[in-house]
Coordinates of C-alpha atoms and ligand atoms in Angstrom, one line a residue:
M903 CA -1.7 -20.3 -2.8
A904 CA 1.5 -21.1 -0.9
S905 CA 1.3 -21.8 2.8
S906 CA 2.9 -18.4 3.7
I907 CA 1.2 -15.5 2.0
D908 CA 3.6 -13.1 0.3
V909 CA 2.5 -9.5 1.2
A910 CA 4.3 -6.6 -0.5
L911 CA 4.7 -3.9 2.2
L912 CA 4.8 -0.4 0.7
V913 CA 5.7 2.6 2.9
G914 CA 4.7 6.1 1.6
S915 CA 7.5 8.0 3.4
L916 CA 11.1 8.0 2.1
R917 CA 12.8 9.6 5.1
K918 CA 15.1 7.6 7.3
E919 CA 13.4 8.4 10.6
S920 CA 10.0 7.9 9.2
L921 CA 7.3 7.0 11.7
N922 CA 5.5 5.1 9.0
R923 CA 8.6 3.0 8.3
K924 CA 9.0 2.3 12.1
L925 CA 5.4 1.2 12.4
A926 CA 5.6 -0.9 9.2
M927 CA 8.7 -2.6 10.6
E928 CA 6.9 -3.4 13.8
V929 CA 3.8 -4.7 11.9
A930 CA 6.2 -7.0 9.9
T931 CA 7.5 -8.5 13.1
L932 CA 4.1 -9.1 14.8
G933 CA 4.5 -12.6 13.6
L934 CA 1.4 -14.1 12.0
P935 CA 2.9 -17.3 10.7
T936 CA 0.6 -17.3 7.6
L937 CA 1.8 -13.9 6.4
T938 CA 5.3 -12.8 5.2
L939 CA 5.6 -9.1 4.9
D940 CA 8.3 -7.9 2.6
L941 CA 9.3 -4.3 2.3
V942 CA 9.2 -3.1 -1.3
E943 CA 11.1 0.1 -1.8
I944 CA 9.5 2.9 -3.9
G945 CA 12.0 5.7 -3.4
T946 CA 14.2 4.9 -6.5
L947 CA 11.4 4.6 -9.0
P948 CA 11.7 7.1 -11.7
L949 CA 8.7 9.3 -12.1
Y950 CA 6.1 7.8 -14.4
N951 CA 6.2 9.0 -17.9
Q952 CA 4.1 7.4 -20.6
D953 CA 6.7 8.2 -23.2
L954 CA 8.9 5.5 -21.6
D955 CA 6.3 2.7 -21.8
A956 CA 7.9 1.3 -24.9
S957 CA 11.3 1.0 -23.3
P958 CA 10.7 1.2 -19.5
P959 CA 13.5 1.8 -16.9
G960 CA 14.8 -1.3 -15.2
E961 CA 13.5 0.0 -11.8
W962 CA 9.9 0.1 -13.2
S963 CA 10.2 -3.5 -14.6
R964 CA 11.6 -4.9 -11.4
F965 CA 9.0 -3.2 -9.3
R966 CA 6.1 -4.4 -11.6
D967 CA 7.5 -7.9 -11.4
R968 CA 7.7 -7.8 -7.6
I969 CA 4.1 -6.5 -7.3
R970 CA 2.8 -9.1 -9.8
A971 CA 4.4 -11.9 -7.7
A972 CA 2.9 -10.8 -4.5
D973 CA -0.3 -12.3 -3.1
A974 CA -1.4 -9.1 -1.4
V975 CA -0.3 -5.5 -0.6
L976 CA -0.2 -3.6 2.7
F977 CA 0.2 0.1 2.4
V978 CA 1.5 2.1 5.4
T979 CA 1.4 5.8 4.5
P980 CA 1.7 9.3 5.9
E981 CA -0.7 12.0 4.8
Y982 CA 0.8 14.9 2.7
N983 CA -1.5 17.9 2.4
R984 CA -4.5 15.7 3.1
S985 CA -3.6 13.2 0.4
V986 CA -1.2 10.5 -0.6
P987 CA 2.5 11.4 -0.8
G988 CA 3.8 11.8 -4.3
A989 CA 6.2 8.9 -4.0
L990 CA 3.4 6.5 -3.3
K991 CA 1.2 7.8 -6.0
N992 CA 4.1 7.4 -8.4
A993 CA 4.5 3.8 -7.4
L994 CA 0.8 3.2 -8.0
D995 CA 1.1 4.8 -11.4
V996 CA 4.2 2.9 -12.4
G997 CA 2.6 -0.4 -11.3
S998 CA -0.6 0.3 -13.2
R999 CA 1.0 0.6 -16.7
P1000 CA 1.5 0.0 -19.5
Y1001 CA -2.2 0.0 -20.3
G1002 CA -3.7 -3.4 -19.9
K1003 CA -0.9 -4.7 -17.8
N1004 CA -1.9 -3.5 -14.3
A1005 CA 0.4 -5.3 -11.9
W1006 CA -2.0 -4.4 -9.0
D1007 CA -4.9 -6.1 -10.6
G1008 CA -6.9 -8.2 -8.1
K1009 CA -4.5 -8.0 -5.3
P1010 CA -6.2 -7.8 -1.9
A1011 CA -5.0 -4.7 0.0
A1012 CA -5.1 -3.0 3.4
I1013 CA -4.1 0.5 4.5
V1014 CA -2.6 1.8 7.6
S1015 CA -2.2 5.6 7.8
V1016 CA 0.2 7.1 10.4
S1017 CA 0.6 10.7 11.5
P1018 CA 2.0 12.6 14.4
G1019 CA -1.3 14.6 14.2
A1020 CA -4.6 13.7 15.8
I1021 CA -6.5 12.6 12.7
G1022 CA -4.2 9.8 11.9
G1023 CA -3.8 10.4 8.1
F1024 CA -7.5 9.9 7.4
G1025 CA -7.4 12.0 4.2
A1026 CA -4.5 10.0 2.7
N1027 CA -6.1 6.7 3.8
H1028 CA -9.2 7.5 1.8
H1029 CA -7.6 9.1 -1.2
L1030 CA -5.5 5.9 -1.5
R1031 CA -8.8 3.9 -1.4
Q1032 CA -10.0 5.9 -4.3
S1033 CA -7.0 4.8 -6.4
L1034 CA -7.4 1.2 -5.3
V1035 CA -10.9 1.1 -6.7
F1036 CA -9.6 1.9 -10.2
L1037 CA -6.7 -0.4 -9.8
N1038 CA -9.1 -3.3 -9.0
M1039 CA -7.6 -4.0 -5.6
P1040 CA -10.2 -5.1 -3.0
A1041 CA -9.3 -3.0 0.0
M1042 CA -10.2 -4.2 3.5
Q1043 CA -12.8 -2.0 5.1
Q1044 CA -12.6 -3.0 8.7
P1045 CA -10.8 -2.5 11.0
E1046 CA -9.8 0.9 9.7
A1047 CA -6.3 2.0 10.8
Y1048 CA -5.7 5.7 11.4
I1049 CA -2.7 5.8 13.7
G1050 CA -2.6 9.3 15.3
N1051 CA -0.1 10.9 17.7
A1052 CA 2.5 8.5 16.2
A1053 CA 5.5 10.4 17.5
T1054 CA 4.7 9.2 21.0
L1055 CA 4.4 5.5 20.1
F1056 CA 8.0 4.4 19.8
D1057 CA 10.8 3.9 22.3
A1058 CA 14.5 4.6 21.7
Q1059 CA 14.9 1.3 19.9
N1060 CA 12.0 2.2 17.5
K1061 CA 9.8 -0.5 19.1
L1062 CA 6.2 0.2 19.9
N1063 CA 5.9 1.3 23.5
N1064 CA 2.3 0.4 24.2
D1065 CA 0.3 -2.8 24.2
A1066 CA -2.9 -1.2 23.0
T1067 CA -1.3 -0.2 19.6
R1068 CA 0.4 -3.6 19.3
D1069 CA -2.8 -5.4 20.0
F1070 CA -4.7 -3.3 17.5
L1071 CA -2.2 -4.0 14.8
S1072 CA -2.2 -7.7 15.5
L1073 CA -6.0 -7.7 15.2
F1074 CA -5.7 -5.7 12.0
L1075 CA -3.2 -8.3 10.6
R1076 CA -5.4 -11.2 11.6
N1077 CA -8.4 -9.6 9.8
F1078 CA -6.1 -8.9 6.8
A1079 CA -5.2 -12.5 6.6
G1080 CA -8.9 -13.4 6.5
W1081 CA -9.5 -10.7 3.9
I1082 CA -6.7 -12.1 1.7
A1083 CA -8.1 -15.6 2.0
S1084 CA -11.5 -14.5 0.8
N1085 CA -10.4 -12.1 -1.9
S1086 CA -7.2 -13.6 -3.3
R1087 CA -6.3 -13.6 -6.9
R1088 CA -9.6 -12.4 -8.1
Q1089 CA -9.5 -12.4 -11.9
P1090 CA -11.7 -9.5 -13.1
E1091 CA -14.3 -10.1 -15.7
P1092 CA -13.6 -8.4 -19.0
R1093 CA -14.8 -4.9 -18.6
P1094 CA -16.3 -3.5 -21.8
A1095 CA -16.7 -0.1 -20.3
R1096 CA -13.0 0.2 -19.8
A1097 CA -12.3 1.9 -23.1
M1098 CA -14.8 4.5 -22.2
Q1099 CA -13.3 5.0 -18.8
E1100 CA -9.9 5.3 -20.3
R1101 CA -11.0 8.1 -22.6
S1102 CA -12.7 10.0 -19.8
V1103 CA -9.6 10.2 -17.6
Ligands
FNR733 C1 3.0 16.7 6.2 N1 2.4 16.3 7.4 C2 1.0 16.1 7.5 N2 0.4 15.5 8.5 C3 -1.0 15.3 8.5 O1 -1.5 14.7 9.4 N3 -1.7 15.7 7.5 C4 -1.2 16.4 6.4 O2 -1.9 16.8 5.5 C5 0.2 16.6 6.4 N4 0.8 17.3 5.3 C6 2.2 17.2 5.2 C7 2.8 17.6 4.0 C8 4.1 17.4 3.8 C9 4.8 17.8 2.5 C10 4.9 16.9 4.9 C11 6.4 16.8 4.7 C12 4.3 16.6 6.1 C13 3.2 15.9 8.6 C14 3.5 14.4 8.5 O3 2.4 13.7 9.0 C15 4.7 14.1 9.3 O4 5.8 14.8 8.7 C16 5.0 12.7 9.4 O5 6.0 12.4 10.3 C17 5.4 12.1 8.0 O6 5.5 10.7 8.1 P1 6.9 10.0 8.3 O7 7.8 10.5 7.4 O8 7.2 10.2 9.8 O9 6.5 8.5 8.1

């Protein structure tokens, strides 16, 4: 692995003033020398449609190539209706296909959920974990990151306004670096049950 670990940073919100985007940008500047966090945009990905697998849109191909090149993935996401926003789910689906060419395969992952509410996007965080199991992405369990009351966390320059959150996110990143080191580039064993799973979904 290269000395700096390439982490694809995916934000589940598309809006300009997104709290998730602000927090993701702050995480990216927390400055672990071993991790390079690179924002990968998902807002222009056409909706996944299996009919297009034979001749995929360029946006899909570029996105799949970018994910395939990454050493790991960090998801920062809001909760929509107690689940994952459609744009992020679409990105997961696009990256997972065509069948047998799952770009996410084996990439260590971590999740930060961010909400102005008190529960901190717990539902989205755990629904996302469910998809990562099927995508064969080892997802860091601890520390969990449910960032609640997020509308109060930023100053006028969109910088974090408190040391406790910054310290927690630094701890989270340090743990993620360790998680990546111990789970990187896992090549899955051939899975004979896959055909059966495929039929059942
Ligand atoms: C929300 N919001 C929301 N919040 C939450 O904590 N749990 C939820 O289930 C939902 N559901 C939901 C659905 C939809 C369609 C929208 C647009 C919003 C509120 C959400 O957390 C809030 O708008 C955040 O600010 C969204 O994140 P960004 O865009 O600020 O990153």
